[in-house]
């Protein structure tokens, strides 16, 4: 019997992408929460910015701000949109992002119940097409650039509404994700 050569283990890519991002780009992956115990995650350049392992993810809208020029995280924060009035603080957090920043947003559980018009306006001003369509327990992910334009081919937003006839988890929609590579030299 001839020995069988084992295939080498696939090389791990940044943010668990299937293929490596080209040089001179940033790798990112946004994953919404799904169900009670599947927490949202934001990964940028192979660093988990928001997630269960970092201990900074919670019910509501979770946001990470990254300096586009340096690729360094500036701030992360979560805003409970079910248990309190956090639209104002979230709006201030978004507005505090400096020009030439990347903003990454993901929901876990409910991101819409107490989401007020001013906060929706701030997110819509960043380019969201779905923020006004968000419903109770919708899974939502969003990538935005402040002070510059992202290339048109980059997927920026995705939403999945809770539907009891199709929910993966009892009363909860499945998690959704977007991932990709952002060029480093955008003007």
One Martini backbone bead per residue (centre of mass of N, CA, C, O) as a GRO file, in nm:
protein
  187
    1UNK     BB    1   0.096   0.037   0.023
    2UNK     BB    2   0.057   0.365  -0.031
    3UNK     BB    3   0.129   0.657   0.071
    4UNK     BB    4  -0.049   0.935   0.191
    5UNK     BB    5  -0.071   1.257   0.123
    6UNK     BB    6  -0.110   1.530   0.304
    7UNK     BB    7  -0.268   1.804   0.323
    8UNK     BB    8  -0.224   2.108   0.385
    9UNK     BB    9  -0.299   2.340   0.579
   10UNK     BB   10  -0.459   2.610   0.569
   11UNK     BB   11  -0.403   2.933   0.552
   12UNK     BB   12  -0.446   3.184   0.754
   13UNK     BB   13  -0.649   3.465   0.746
   14UNK     BB   14  -0.756   3.757   0.780
   15UNK     BB   15  -1.051   3.743   0.942
   16UNK     BB   16  -1.113   3.459   0.801
   17UNK     BB   17  -1.052   3.449   0.524
   18UNK     BB   18  -1.017   3.261   0.236
   19UNK     BB   19  -0.856   3.503   0.119
   20UNK     BB   20  -0.627   3.718   0.056
   21UNK     BB   21  -0.544   4.024   0.066
   22UNK     BB   22  -0.419   4.260  -0.085
   23UNK     BB   23  -0.196   4.466  -0.105
   24UNK     BB   24  -0.282   4.767   0.030
   25UNK     BB   25  -0.495   4.647   0.245
   26UNK     BB   26  -0.790   4.601   0.435
   27UNK     BB   27  -0.920   4.380   0.661
   28UNK     BB   28  -1.268   4.265   0.696
   29UNK     BB   29  -1.531   4.177   0.951
   30UNK     BB   30  -1.888   4.142   0.973
   31UNK     BB   31  -2.092   4.024   1.257
   32UNK     BB   32  -2.375   3.941   1.361
   33UNK     BB   33  -2.597   3.849   1.557
   34UNK     BB   34  -2.730   3.516   1.676
   35UNK     BB   35  -2.910   3.488   1.894
   36UNK     BB   36  -2.833   3.473   2.226
   37UNK     BB   37  -2.510   3.337   2.185
   38UNK     BB   38  -2.443   3.506   1.914
   39UNK     BB   39  -2.210   3.724   1.879
   40UNK     BB   40  -2.085   3.996   1.778
   41UNK     BB   41  -1.844   4.107   1.513
   42UNK     BB   42  -1.524   4.289   1.480
   43UNK     BB   43  -1.287   4.289   1.213
   44UNK     BB   44  -0.943   4.427   1.187
   45UNK     BB   45  -0.657   4.323   1.082
   46UNK     BB   46  -0.694   4.068   1.289
   47UNK     BB   47  -0.868   4.242   1.493
   48UNK     BB   48  -1.068   4.226   1.767
   49UNK     BB   49  -1.286   4.485   1.844
   50UNK     BB   50  -1.557   4.309   1.860
   51UNK     BB   51  -1.648   4.079   2.129
   52UNK     BB   52  -1.651   3.824   2.349
   53UNK     BB   53  -1.335   3.812   2.398
   54UNK     BB   54  -1.331   4.138   2.465
   55UNK     BB   55  -1.602   4.230   2.631
   56UNK     BB   56  -1.762   4.455   2.403
   57UNK     BB   57  -2.052   4.315   2.383
   58UNK     BB   58  -2.403   4.388   2.299
   59UNK     BB   59  -2.697   4.490   2.311
   60UNK     BB   60  -2.746   4.626   1.992
   61UNK     BB   61  -2.521   4.874   1.891
   62UNK     BB   62  -2.206   4.813   1.746
   63UNK     BB   63  -1.901   5.019   1.753
   64UNK     BB   64  -1.629   5.101   1.526
   65UNK     BB   65  -1.332   5.306   1.516
   66UNK     BB   66  -1.110   5.392   1.239
   67UNK     BB   67  -0.812   5.488   1.120
   68UNK     BB   68  -0.744   5.502   0.793
   69UNK     BB   69  -0.442   5.585   0.775
   70UNK     BB   70  -0.328   5.381   1.017
   71UNK     BB   71  -0.533   5.140   1.123
   72UNK     BB   72  -0.632   5.244   1.401
   73UNK     BB   73  -0.798   5.226   1.673
   74UNK     BB   74  -1.015   5.449   1.854
   75UNK     BB   75  -1.317   5.313   1.905
   76UNK     BB   76  -1.556   5.151   2.129
   77UNK     BB   77  -1.919   5.069   2.125
   78UNK     BB   78  -2.227   5.024   2.298
   79UNK     BB   79  -2.598   5.032   2.222
   80UNK     BB   80  -2.885   5.014   2.392
   81UNK     BB   81  -3.215   4.975   2.224
   82UNK     BB   82  -3.401   4.853   2.473
   83UNK     BB   83  -3.304   4.951   2.787
   84UNK     BB   84  -3.261   5.249   2.653
   85UNK     BB   85  -3.159   5.592   2.598
   86UNK     BB   86  -2.901   5.579   2.329
   87UNK     BB   87  -2.913   5.772   2.082
   88UNK     BB   88  -2.754   6.019   2.168
   89UNK     BB   89  -2.478   5.889   2.237
   90UNK     BB   90  -2.447   5.760   1.956
   91UNK     BB   91  -2.448   6.017   1.790
   92UNK     BB   92  -2.196   6.140   1.927
   93UNK     BB   93  -2.003   5.912   1.854
   94UNK     BB   94  -2.026   5.939   1.550
   95UNK     BB   95  -1.955   6.250   1.539
   96UNK     BB   96  -1.659   6.202   1.674
   97UNK     BB   97  -1.557   6.107   1.423
   98UNK     BB   98  -1.312   6.149   1.230
   99UNK     BB   99  -1.180   6.227   0.966
  100UNK     BB  100  -1.085   5.944   0.810
  101UNK     BB  101  -1.300   5.717   0.888
  102UNK     BB  102  -1.401   5.408   1.010
  103UNK     BB  103  -1.726   5.247   1.029
  104UNK     BB  104  -1.852   4.988   1.244
  105UNK     BB  105  -2.169   4.798   1.230
  106UNK     BB  106  -2.355   4.598   1.478
  107UNK     BB  107  -2.589   4.359   1.573
  108UNK     BB  108  -2.757   4.263   1.885
  109UNK     BB  109  -3.057   4.173   1.878
  110UNK     BB  110  -3.159   4.497   1.952
  111UNK     BB  111  -3.152   4.808   1.730
  112UNK     BB  112  -3.469   4.968   1.728
  113UNK     BB  113  -3.675   5.044   1.955
  114UNK     BB  114  -3.487   5.324   2.056
  115UNK     BB  115  -3.445   5.441   1.770
  116UNK     BB  116  -3.394   5.751   1.667
  117UNK     BB  117  -3.402   5.984   1.421
  118UNK     BB  118  -3.119   6.115   1.469
  119UNK     BB  119  -2.961   5.848   1.447
  120UNK     BB  120  -3.059   5.773   1.168
  121UNK     BB  121  -2.947   6.023   1.028
  122UNK     BB  122  -2.645   5.970   1.093
  123UNK     BB  123  -2.635   5.696   0.940
  124UNK     BB  124  -2.746   5.794   0.668
  125UNK     BB  125  -2.512   6.006   0.619
  126UNK     BB  126  -2.306   5.748   0.577
  127UNK     BB  127  -2.507   5.548   0.370
  128UNK     BB  128  -2.756   5.426   0.468
  129UNK     BB  129  -3.041   5.213   0.347
  130UNK     BB  130  -3.157   5.040   0.627
  131UNK     BB  131  -3.216   5.189   0.902
  132UNK     BB  132  -3.536   5.235   0.847
  133UNK     BB  133  -3.586   4.901   0.827
  134UNK     BB  134  -3.549   4.836   1.104
  135UNK     BB  135  -3.622   4.579   1.337
  136UNK     BB  136  -3.697   4.363   1.551
  137UNK     BB  137  -3.410   4.171   1.548
  138UNK     BB  138  -3.239   4.267   1.338
  139UNK     BB  139  -2.991   4.194   1.118
  140UNK     BB  140  -2.695   4.418   1.114
  141UNK     BB  141  -2.463   4.565   0.873
  142UNK     BB  142  -2.200   4.833   0.867
  143UNK     BB  143  -2.013   5.039   0.636
  144UNK     BB  144  -1.809   5.339   0.686
  145UNK     BB  145  -1.716   5.665   0.562
  146UNK     BB  146  -1.533   5.951   0.684
  147UNK     BB  147  -1.419   6.188   0.443
  148UNK     BB  148  -1.471   5.952   0.228
  149UNK     BB  149  -1.461   5.715  -0.040
  150UNK     BB  150  -1.574   5.421  -0.131
  151UNK     BB  151  -1.577   5.180  -0.326
  152UNK     BB  152  -1.843   5.049  -0.509
  153UNK     BB  153  -1.763   4.727  -0.462
  154UNK     BB  154  -1.829   4.760  -0.165
  155UNK     BB  155  -1.979   4.611   0.084
  156UNK     BB  156  -2.185   4.791   0.337
  157UNK     BB  157  -2.469   4.623   0.356
  158UNK     BB  158  -2.689   4.429   0.582
  159UNK     BB  159  -3.012   4.249   0.610
  160UNK     BB  160  -3.215   4.067   0.866
  161UNK     BB  161  -3.525   3.963   0.938
  162UNK     BB  162  -3.754   3.880   1.149
  163UNK     BB  163  -3.898   3.538   1.103
  164UNK     BB  164  -4.080   3.287   1.236
  165UNK     BB  165  -4.074   3.098   0.971
  166UNK     BB  166  -3.724   3.144   0.936
  167UNK     BB  167  -3.583   3.120   1.189
  168UNK     BB  168  -3.309   2.975   1.332
  169UNK     BB  169  -3.389   3.103   1.597
  170UNK     BB  170  -3.598   3.138   1.838
  171UNK     BB  171  -3.692   3.462   1.744
  172UNK     BB  172  -3.421   3.454   1.560
  173UNK     BB  173  -3.206   3.552   1.344
  174UNK     BB  174  -2.961   3.517   1.151
  175UNK     BB  175  -2.659   3.569   1.088
  176UNK     BB  176  -2.452   3.824   0.939
  177UNK     BB  177  -2.220   3.914   0.662
  178UNK     BB  178  -1.922   4.107   0.595
  179UNK     BB  179  -1.645   4.117   0.359
  180UNK     BB  180  -1.302   4.250   0.300
  181UNK     BB  181  -1.122   4.506   0.102
  182UNK     BB  182  -0.943   4.807   0.174
  183UNK     BB  183  -0.805   5.052   0.041
  184UNK     BB  184  -0.530   5.269   0.150
  185UNK     BB  185  -0.537   5.509  -0.107
  186UNK     BB  186  -0.768   5.699  -0.046
  187UNK     BB  187  -0.910   6.038  -0.104
   0.00000   0.00000   0.00000
